[in-house]
Coordinates of C-alpha atoms in Angstrom, one line a residue:
X1092 CA -18.9 -6.2 17.0
X1093 CA -20.1 -5.4 13.5
X1094 CA -23.7 -5.3 12.4
X1095 CA -25.0 -6.7 9.1
X1096 CA -23.2 -5.1 6.1
X1097 CA -25.1 -3.5 3.2
X1098 CA -23.2 -4.2 -0.1
X1099 CA -25.8 -2.8 -2.4
X1100 CA -23.8 0.3 -3.2
X1101 CA -21.0 -1.8 -4.7
X1102 CA -23.2 -4.2 -6.7
X1103 CA -26.4 -2.4 -7.8
X1104 CA -26.6 -1.0 -11.3
X1105 CA -25.5 2.6 -11.6
X1106 CA -27.5 5.6 -12.8
X1107 CA -25.2 7.7 -15.1
X1108 CA -27.1 10.8 -14.1
X1109 CA -26.5 10.1 -10.4
X1110 CA -22.8 9.6 -11.1
X1111 CA -22.6 12.9 -12.9
X1112 CA -24.4 14.7 -10.1
X1113 CA -22.1 13.1 -7.6
X1114 CA -19.1 14.2 -9.5
X1115 CA -20.3 17.8 -9.7
X1116 CA -20.8 17.9 -6.0
X1117 CA -17.7 16.0 -4.8
X1118 CA -15.1 17.1 -7.4
X1119 CA -13.6 19.9 -5.3
X1120 CA -14.0 17.9 -2.1
X1121 CA -12.1 15.0 -3.5
X1122 CA -9.3 17.3 -4.8
X1123 CA -10.0 16.7 -8.6
X1124 CA -9.8 19.6 -11.0
X1125 CA -12.3 20.1 -13.8
X1126 CA -9.8 18.6 -16.2
X1127 CA -9.7 15.4 -14.2
X1128 CA -9.8 11.8 -15.4
X1129 CA -11.4 11.5 -18.9
X1130 CA -10.9 15.2 -19.7
X1131 CA -7.1 14.8 -19.3
X1132 CA -7.3 11.6 -21.4
X1133 CA -9.2 13.4 -24.2
X1134 CA -6.8 16.3 -24.1
X1135 CA -3.7 14.1 -24.4
X1136 CA -5.3 11.9 -27.1
X1137 CA -6.5 14.9 -29.1
X1138 CA -3.0 16.5 -29.0
X1139 CA -1.5 13.2 -30.0
X1140 CA -3.7 12.8 -33.0
X1141 CA -3.2 16.4 -34.0
X1142 CA 0.6 16.1 -33.9
X1143 CA 0.4 12.9 -35.9
X1144 CA -1.5 14.8 -38.6
X1145 CA 0.9 17.6 -38.6
X1146 CA 3.9 15.3 -38.7
X1147 CA 2.6 13.4 -41.7
X1148 CA 3.3 16.4 -44.0
X1149 CA 7.1 16.9 -43.5
X1150 CA 7.5 13.1 -42.9
X1151 CA 5.9 12.3 -46.3
X1152 CA 7.9 15.1 -48.0
X1153 CA 11.1 13.8 -46.5
X1154 CA 10.5 10.3 -47.5
X1155 CA 9.5 11.5 -51.0
X1156 CA 12.7 13.5 -51.3
X1157 CA 14.8 10.5 -50.3
X1158 CA 13.0 8.3 -52.9
X1159 CA 13.5 11.0 -55.5
X1160 CA 17.2 11.2 -54.7
X1161 CA 17.5 7.4 -54.9
X1162 CA 15.7 6.9 -58.2
X1163 CA 15.8 10.3 -60.0
X1164 CA 19.2 11.6 -58.8
X1165 CA 17.8 14.7 -57.1
X1166 CA 19.6 16.5 -54.3
X1167 CA 19.4 14.5 -51.0
X1168 CA 20.4 17.4 -48.8
X1169 CA 16.8 18.7 -49.0
X1170 CA 15.3 15.5 -47.7
X1171 CA 17.1 15.2 -44.3
X1172 CA 15.7 18.3 -42.6
X1173 CA 12.1 17.4 -43.6
X1174 CA 12.6 13.8 -42.5
X1175 CA 14.2 14.9 -39.2
X1176 CA 11.3 17.2 -38.4
X1177 CA 8.7 14.6 -39.4
X1178 CA 10.4 11.9 -37.2
X1179 CA 10.6 14.4 -34.3
X1180 CA 7.0 15.2 -34.5
X1181 CA 6.1 11.5 -34.7
X1182 CA 8.1 10.9 -31.5
X1183 CA 6.2 13.7 -29.7
X1184 CA 2.9 12.3 -30.9
X1185 CA 3.9 8.8 -29.9
X1186 CA 4.9 10.0 -26.4
X1187 CA 1.6 11.8 -26.0
X1188 CA -0.4 8.7 -27.0
X1189 CA 1.8 6.6 -24.7
X1190 CA 1.1 8.9 -21.7
X1191 CA -2.6 8.8 -22.6
X1192 CA -2.7 5.0 -22.6
X1193 CA -0.9 4.8 -19.3
X1194 CA -3.3 7.3 -17.8
X1195 CA -6.3 5.2 -18.9
X1196 CA -4.8 2.0 -17.6
X1197 CA -3.7 3.5 -14.3
X1198 CA -6.7 5.8 -13.6
X1199 CA -9.4 5.3 -16.1
X1200 CA -12.4 7.3 -15.0
X1201 CA -12.5 7.0 -11.2
X1202 CA -15.9 8.6 -10.6
X1203 CA -18.0 5.5 -11.0
X1204 CA -15.7 3.7 -8.5
X1205 CA -15.8 6.7 -6.1
X1206 CA -19.6 6.8 -6.4
X1207 CA -19.9 3.1 -5.6
X1208 CA -17.5 3.3 -2.6
X1209 CA -19.2 6.4 -1.3
X1210 CA -22.6 4.7 -1.4
X1211 CA -21.2 1.7 0.4
X1212 CA -19.7 3.9 3.1
X1213 CA -22.9 5.9 3.6
X1214 CA -25.0 2.7 3.9
X1215 CA -22.6 1.3 6.6
X1216 CA -21.9 4.2 8.9
X1217 CA -18.4 4.8 7.3
X1218 CA -16.8 7.8 5.8
X1219 CA -14.9 7.5 2.5
X1220 CA -12.1 9.6 1.1
X1221 CA -10.3 8.8 -2.2
X1222 CA -7.0 10.5 -1.1
X1223 CA -5.6 11.7 2.2
X1224 CA -2.1 12.7 3.2
X1225 CA -2.6 13.3 6.9
X1226 CA -1.4 10.0 8.5
X1227 CA -0.7 9.6 12.2
X1228 CA -0.5 5.9 12.9
X1229 CA 2.6 4.6 14.8
X1230 CA 2.8 1.3 12.8
X1231 CA 6.0 0.1 11.1
X1232 CA 5.0 0.9 7.5
X1233 CA 3.7 4.4 8.4
X1234 CA 7.0 6.0 9.2
X1235 CA 8.8 4.9 6.1
X1236 CA 9.8 7.0 3.0
X1237 CA 8.2 10.2 1.8
X1238 CA 5.2 11.3 -0.3
X1239 CA 2.9 9.3 2.0
X1240 CA -0.7 9.0 1.1
X1241 CA -3.8 6.9 1.8
X1242 CA -6.1 6.0 -1.2
X1243 CA -9.7 4.8 -0.9
X1244 CA -9.9 5.2 2.8
X1245 CA -12.8 3.9 4.8
X1246 CA -13.2 5.0 8.5
X1247 CA -15.9 4.4 11.1
X1248 CA -18.1 7.5 11.3
X1249 CA -18.8 6.9 15.0
X1250 CA -17.9 4.5 17.8
X1251 CA -14.7 2.5 17.9
X1252 CA -12.0 3.6 15.5
X1253 CA -11.9 1.4 12.4
X1254 CA -9.9 2.4 9.4
X1255 CA -8.9 0.5 6.2
X1256 CA -7.6 1.4 2.8
X1257 CA -4.4 1.5 0.7
X1258 CA -1.3 3.2 1.9
X1259 CA 1.7 4.3 -0.3
X1260 CA 5.0 5.9 0.2
X1261 CA 8.2 6.5 -1.9
X1262 CA 11.8 5.7 -1.3
X1263 CA 14.9 6.6 -3.2
X1264 CA 15.3 9.3 -5.9
X1265 CA 15.8 9.6 -9.6
X1266 CA 16.1 6.3 -11.3
X1267 CA 16.1 4.5 -7.9
X1268 CA 12.8 6.1 -6.9
X1269 CA 10.3 3.4 -5.9
X1270 CA 6.6 3.6 -4.8
X1271 CA 5.6 1.1 -2.1
X1272 CA 1.9 0.1 -1.9
X1273 CA 0.2 -1.6 1.0
X1274 CA -3.3 -2.5 2.0
X1275 CA -4.0 -1.9 5.7
X1276 CA -6.6 -2.2 8.4
X1277 CA -6.5 -0.4 11.8
X1278 CA -8.6 -1.1 14.8
X1279 CA -8.5 0.9 17.9
X1280 CA -8.0 -1.0 21.2
X1281 CA -9.0 0.0 24.7
X1282 CA -5.8 -0.8 26.4
X1283 CA -2.2 0.0 25.5
X1284 CA -0.2 -3.1 24.7
X1285 CA 3.5 -4.0 24.2
X1286 CA 4.8 -3.7 20.7
X1287 CA 4.3 -7.0 19.0
X1288 CA 4.6 -8.1 15.3
X1289 CA 3.3 -11.2 13.6
X1290 CA 5.3 -11.6 10.4
X1291 CA 3.2 -13.8 8.1
X1292 CA 5.3 -16.5 6.4
X1293 CA 2.8 -16.7 3.5
X1294 CA 3.9 -13.3 2.0
X1295 CA 7.6 -13.6 2.6
X1296 CA 10.0 -13.1 -0.3
X1297 CA 12.6 -15.4 -1.8
X1298 CA 14.4 -17.6 0.7
X1299 CA 11.9 -16.7 3.4
X1300 CA 13.1 -13.1 3.7
X1301 CA 10.4 -10.9 5.3
X1302 CA 8.5 -8.4 3.2
X1303 CA 8.3 -5.9 6.0
X1304 CA 10.3 -2.7 5.8
X1305 CA 11.9 -3.2 9.2
X1306 CA 13.8 -6.2 10.5
X1307 CA 13.6 -7.1 14.2
X1308 CA 16.3 -8.6 16.4
X1309 CA 16.0 -12.4 16.5
X1310 CA 16.3 -12.6 20.3
X1311 CA 12.7 -11.1 20.4
X1312 CA 11.2 -14.1 18.6
X1313 CA 8.7 -16.0 20.7
X1314 CA 7.7 -19.6 19.8
X1315 CA 4.1 -20.4 20.4
X1316 CA 2.4 -23.8 20.7
X1317 CA 0.8 -25.9 17.9
X1318 CA 1.4 -25.1 14.2
X1319 CA 1.1 -21.3 14.7
X1320 CA 4.8 -20.9 14.1
X1321 CA 4.4 -22.3 10.6
X1322 CA 2.1 -19.4 9.8
X1323 CA 3.6 -16.5 11.7
X1324 CA 6.8 -15.4 13.4
X1325 CA 5.9 -13.5 16.6
X1326 CA 8.2 -10.8 17.8
X1327 CA 7.7 -9.3 21.3
X1328 CA 10.1 -7.2 23.5
X1329 CA 12.4 -9.0 25.9
X1330 CA 10.8 -9.5 29.3
X1331 CA 7.3 -9.2 27.8
X1332 CA 7.0 -12.9 26.8
X1333 CA 4.3 -13.5 29.5
X1334 CA 2.4 -10.5 28.2
X1335 CA 2.4 -11.8 24.7
X1336 CA 1.1 -15.2 25.9
X1337 CA -1.6 -13.3 27.8
X1338 CA -2.8 -11.7 24.6
X1339 CA -2.2 -14.4 22.0
X1340 CA -4.2 -17.3 23.5
X1341 CA -4.8 -20.5 21.5
X1342 CA -8.2 -19.3 20.4
X1343 CA -6.9 -16.0 19.1
X1344 CA -4.1 -17.8 17.4
X1345 CA -6.6 -20.1 15.7
X1346 CA -8.6 -17.0 14.5
X1347 CA -5.4 -15.4 13.1
X1348 CA -4.6 -18.6 11.1
X1349 CA -8.2 -18.9 9.8
X1350 CA -8.8 -15.2 8.9
X1351 CA -5.4 -13.4 8.6
X1352 CA -2.8 -15.9 7.5
X1353 CA -1.8 -14.0 4.3
X1354 CA -1.4 -10.7 6.3
X1355 CA 1.2 -9.3 8.7
X1356 CA -0.2 -8.1 12.0
X1357 CA 1.1 -5.5 14.4
X1358 CA 0.0 -4.5 17.9
X1359 CA 1.4 -1.1 18.9
X1360 CA 0.2 1.4 21.5
X1361 CA -3.6 1.2 21.3
X1362 CA -3.9 -0.2 17.8
X1363 CA -4.2 -3.5 16.0
X1364 CA -2.8 -3.1 12.5
X1365 CA -3.1 -5.6 9.7
X1366 CA -1.0 -5.2 6.5
X1367 CA -1.3 -6.6 3.0
X1368 CA 1.8 -6.4 0.7
X1369 CA -0.7 -5.7 -2.1
X1370 CA -3.3 -2.9 -2.3
X1371 CA -6.9 -3.9 -1.7
X1372 CA -9.5 -3.7 -4.4
X1373 CA -12.1 -1.8 -2.5
X1374 CA -14.8 -1.9 -5.2
X1375 CA -15.0 -5.6 -4.7
X1376 CA -17.6 -6.6 -2.0
X1377 CA -15.5 -9.8 -1.2
X1378 CA -12.6 -7.5 -0.1
X1379 CA -14.8 -5.5 2.3
X1380 CA -16.3 -8.8 3.6
X1381 CA -12.9 -10.2 4.4
X1382 CA -11.5 -7.0 6.0
X1383 CA -14.6 -6.5 8.1
X1384 CA -14.6 -10.1 9.0
X1385 CA -11.0 -9.8 10.3
X1386 CA -12.2 -6.8 12.4
X1387 CA -15.2 -8.8 13.7
X1388 CA -13.2 -12.0 14.6
X1389 CA -9.5 -11.2 15.2
X1390 CA -10.3 -7.7 16.3
X1391 CA -13.1 -8.6 18.7
X1392 CA -11.1 -11.4 20.3
X1393 CA -8.1 -9.1 20.7
X1394 CA -10.3 -6.5 22.4
X1395 CA -11.8 -9.1 24.8
X1396 CA -8.4 -10.7 25.6
X1397 CA -6.7 -7.4 26.3
X1398 CA -9.5 -5.6 28.2
X1399 CA -8.0 -6.2 31.6
X1400 CA -4.3 -6.0 30.6
X1401 CA -1.9 -3.9 32.6
X1402 CA 1.9 -3.6 32.3
X1403 CA 3.4 -5.2 35.4
X1404 CA 6.6 -3.2 34.9
X1405 CA 4.6 0.0 35.6
X1406 CA 2.8 -1.7 38.6
X1407 CA -0.4 0.3 38.5
X1408 CA -3.3 -1.3 36.7
X1409 CA -5.1 2.1 36.5
X1410 CA -2.3 3.4 34.3
X1411 CA -3.0 2.7 30.6
X1412 CA 0.5 2.9 29.4
X1413 CA 3.5 0.6 28.5
X1414 CA 6.9 1.0 30.1
X1415 CA 9.6 2.3 27.7
X1416 CA 11.3 -1.0 27.1
X1417 CA 8.1 -2.6 25.9
X1418 CA 6.9 0.3 23.7
X1419 CA 9.0 -0.6 20.6
X1420 CA 10.8 -3.6 19.3
X1421 CA 14.5 -3.5 18.7
X1422 CA 15.4 -3.5 15.0
X1423 CA 18.4 -4.7 13.1
X1424 CA 19.9 -4.6 9.6
X1425 CA 18.0 -6.9 7.3
X1426 CA 19.5 -10.1 5.9
X1427 CA 18.8 -8.9 2.4
X1428 CA 20.7 -5.6 3.0
X1429 CA 23.6 -7.6 4.4
X1430 CA 23.6 -9.9 1.4
X1431 CA 23.4 -7.0 -1.1
X1432 CA 26.2 -5.1 0.7
X1433 CA 28.4 -8.1 1.0
X1434 CA 27.8 -9.0 -2.7
X1435 CA 28.8 -5.5 -3.7
X1436 CA 32.0 -5.7 -1.8
X1437 CA 32.9 -9.1 -3.3
X1438 CA 32.1 -7.8 -6.8
X1439 CA 34.3 -4.7 -6.2
X1440 CA 37.2 -6.8 -5.0
X1441 CA 36.8 -9.2 -8.0
X1442 CA 36.8 -6.2 -10.5
X1443 CA 39.9 -4.7 -8.8
X1444 CA 41.7 -8.1 -8.9
X1445 CA 40.8 -8.5 -12.6
X1446 CA 42.1 -5.0 -13.4
X1447 CA 45.3 -5.5 -11.4
X1448 CA 46.0 -8.7 -13.2
X1449 CA 46.4 -6.8 -16.5
X1450 CA 48.7 -4.1 -15.0

């Protein structure tokens, strides 16, 4: 399905002048202000150094006054205001430097990476966007939380829809606010298929609890032949077991084990979706090689296997739709949520019993 891939944009030496010109042209298009990346860093670091220099005067004076009071018997009341001001300014300076360091570690200067990824995309008939917030996929991770965004997104510029990148969303608020990061690959199919999920065992959490944000009813688990079940748990809607076997043939199962065992896979509507619980490093040629390899093997086989599929519950092979009962899997409350909730109740009862015993 895929032609030879040109990785030169990711590995060739960079011309600093070319990067500067790229930044000047793409800055507004990519949504970065003129104070982006290193300019922000220099501003924060400069303010931090300035504050430290300013803080050194009252701090030194305050420490000197305390020493004078200790050894010379001078008035100590004059020392504390100076010391307080000095320490406050030091805290402000330290906070500024801390923010600057975190900014460097988290963002650095992204333009060299953007330049490399853009060159790679242009050489391989792909489009590249460092940040997008318009997301319309029906997959199980794409409907969760808020503040949804895709970073370092690669999409096919023509032909069949191919899309991969890093997806993030937030849940909770305040101290409980959490950002969830996923790597994903999406491949457009020709035929609509029943909703099916392959939950990879390799990325499950402690005690084998699934890392996926949704938990599906156990009566939808379909056991397949061979050692496939030791790599994936397959969920399909009830009364669609034959349909799942029609798609997931032994040769497709072998490709999934060989190429996608660390990832969760979802088939929904006309999309094949692959999920990684960790973001992809999309400046690394090996990462692109693996993702495009999945599209070329697992994706191509899924396309061939489902080319003539039709939902028997609709009864018309010309209708490229799935009956309502097969469109979405049934979900249930996760085992982890039940354990946490039950543990909370037990802890509350224990505390109440402990308090009552002293009354």
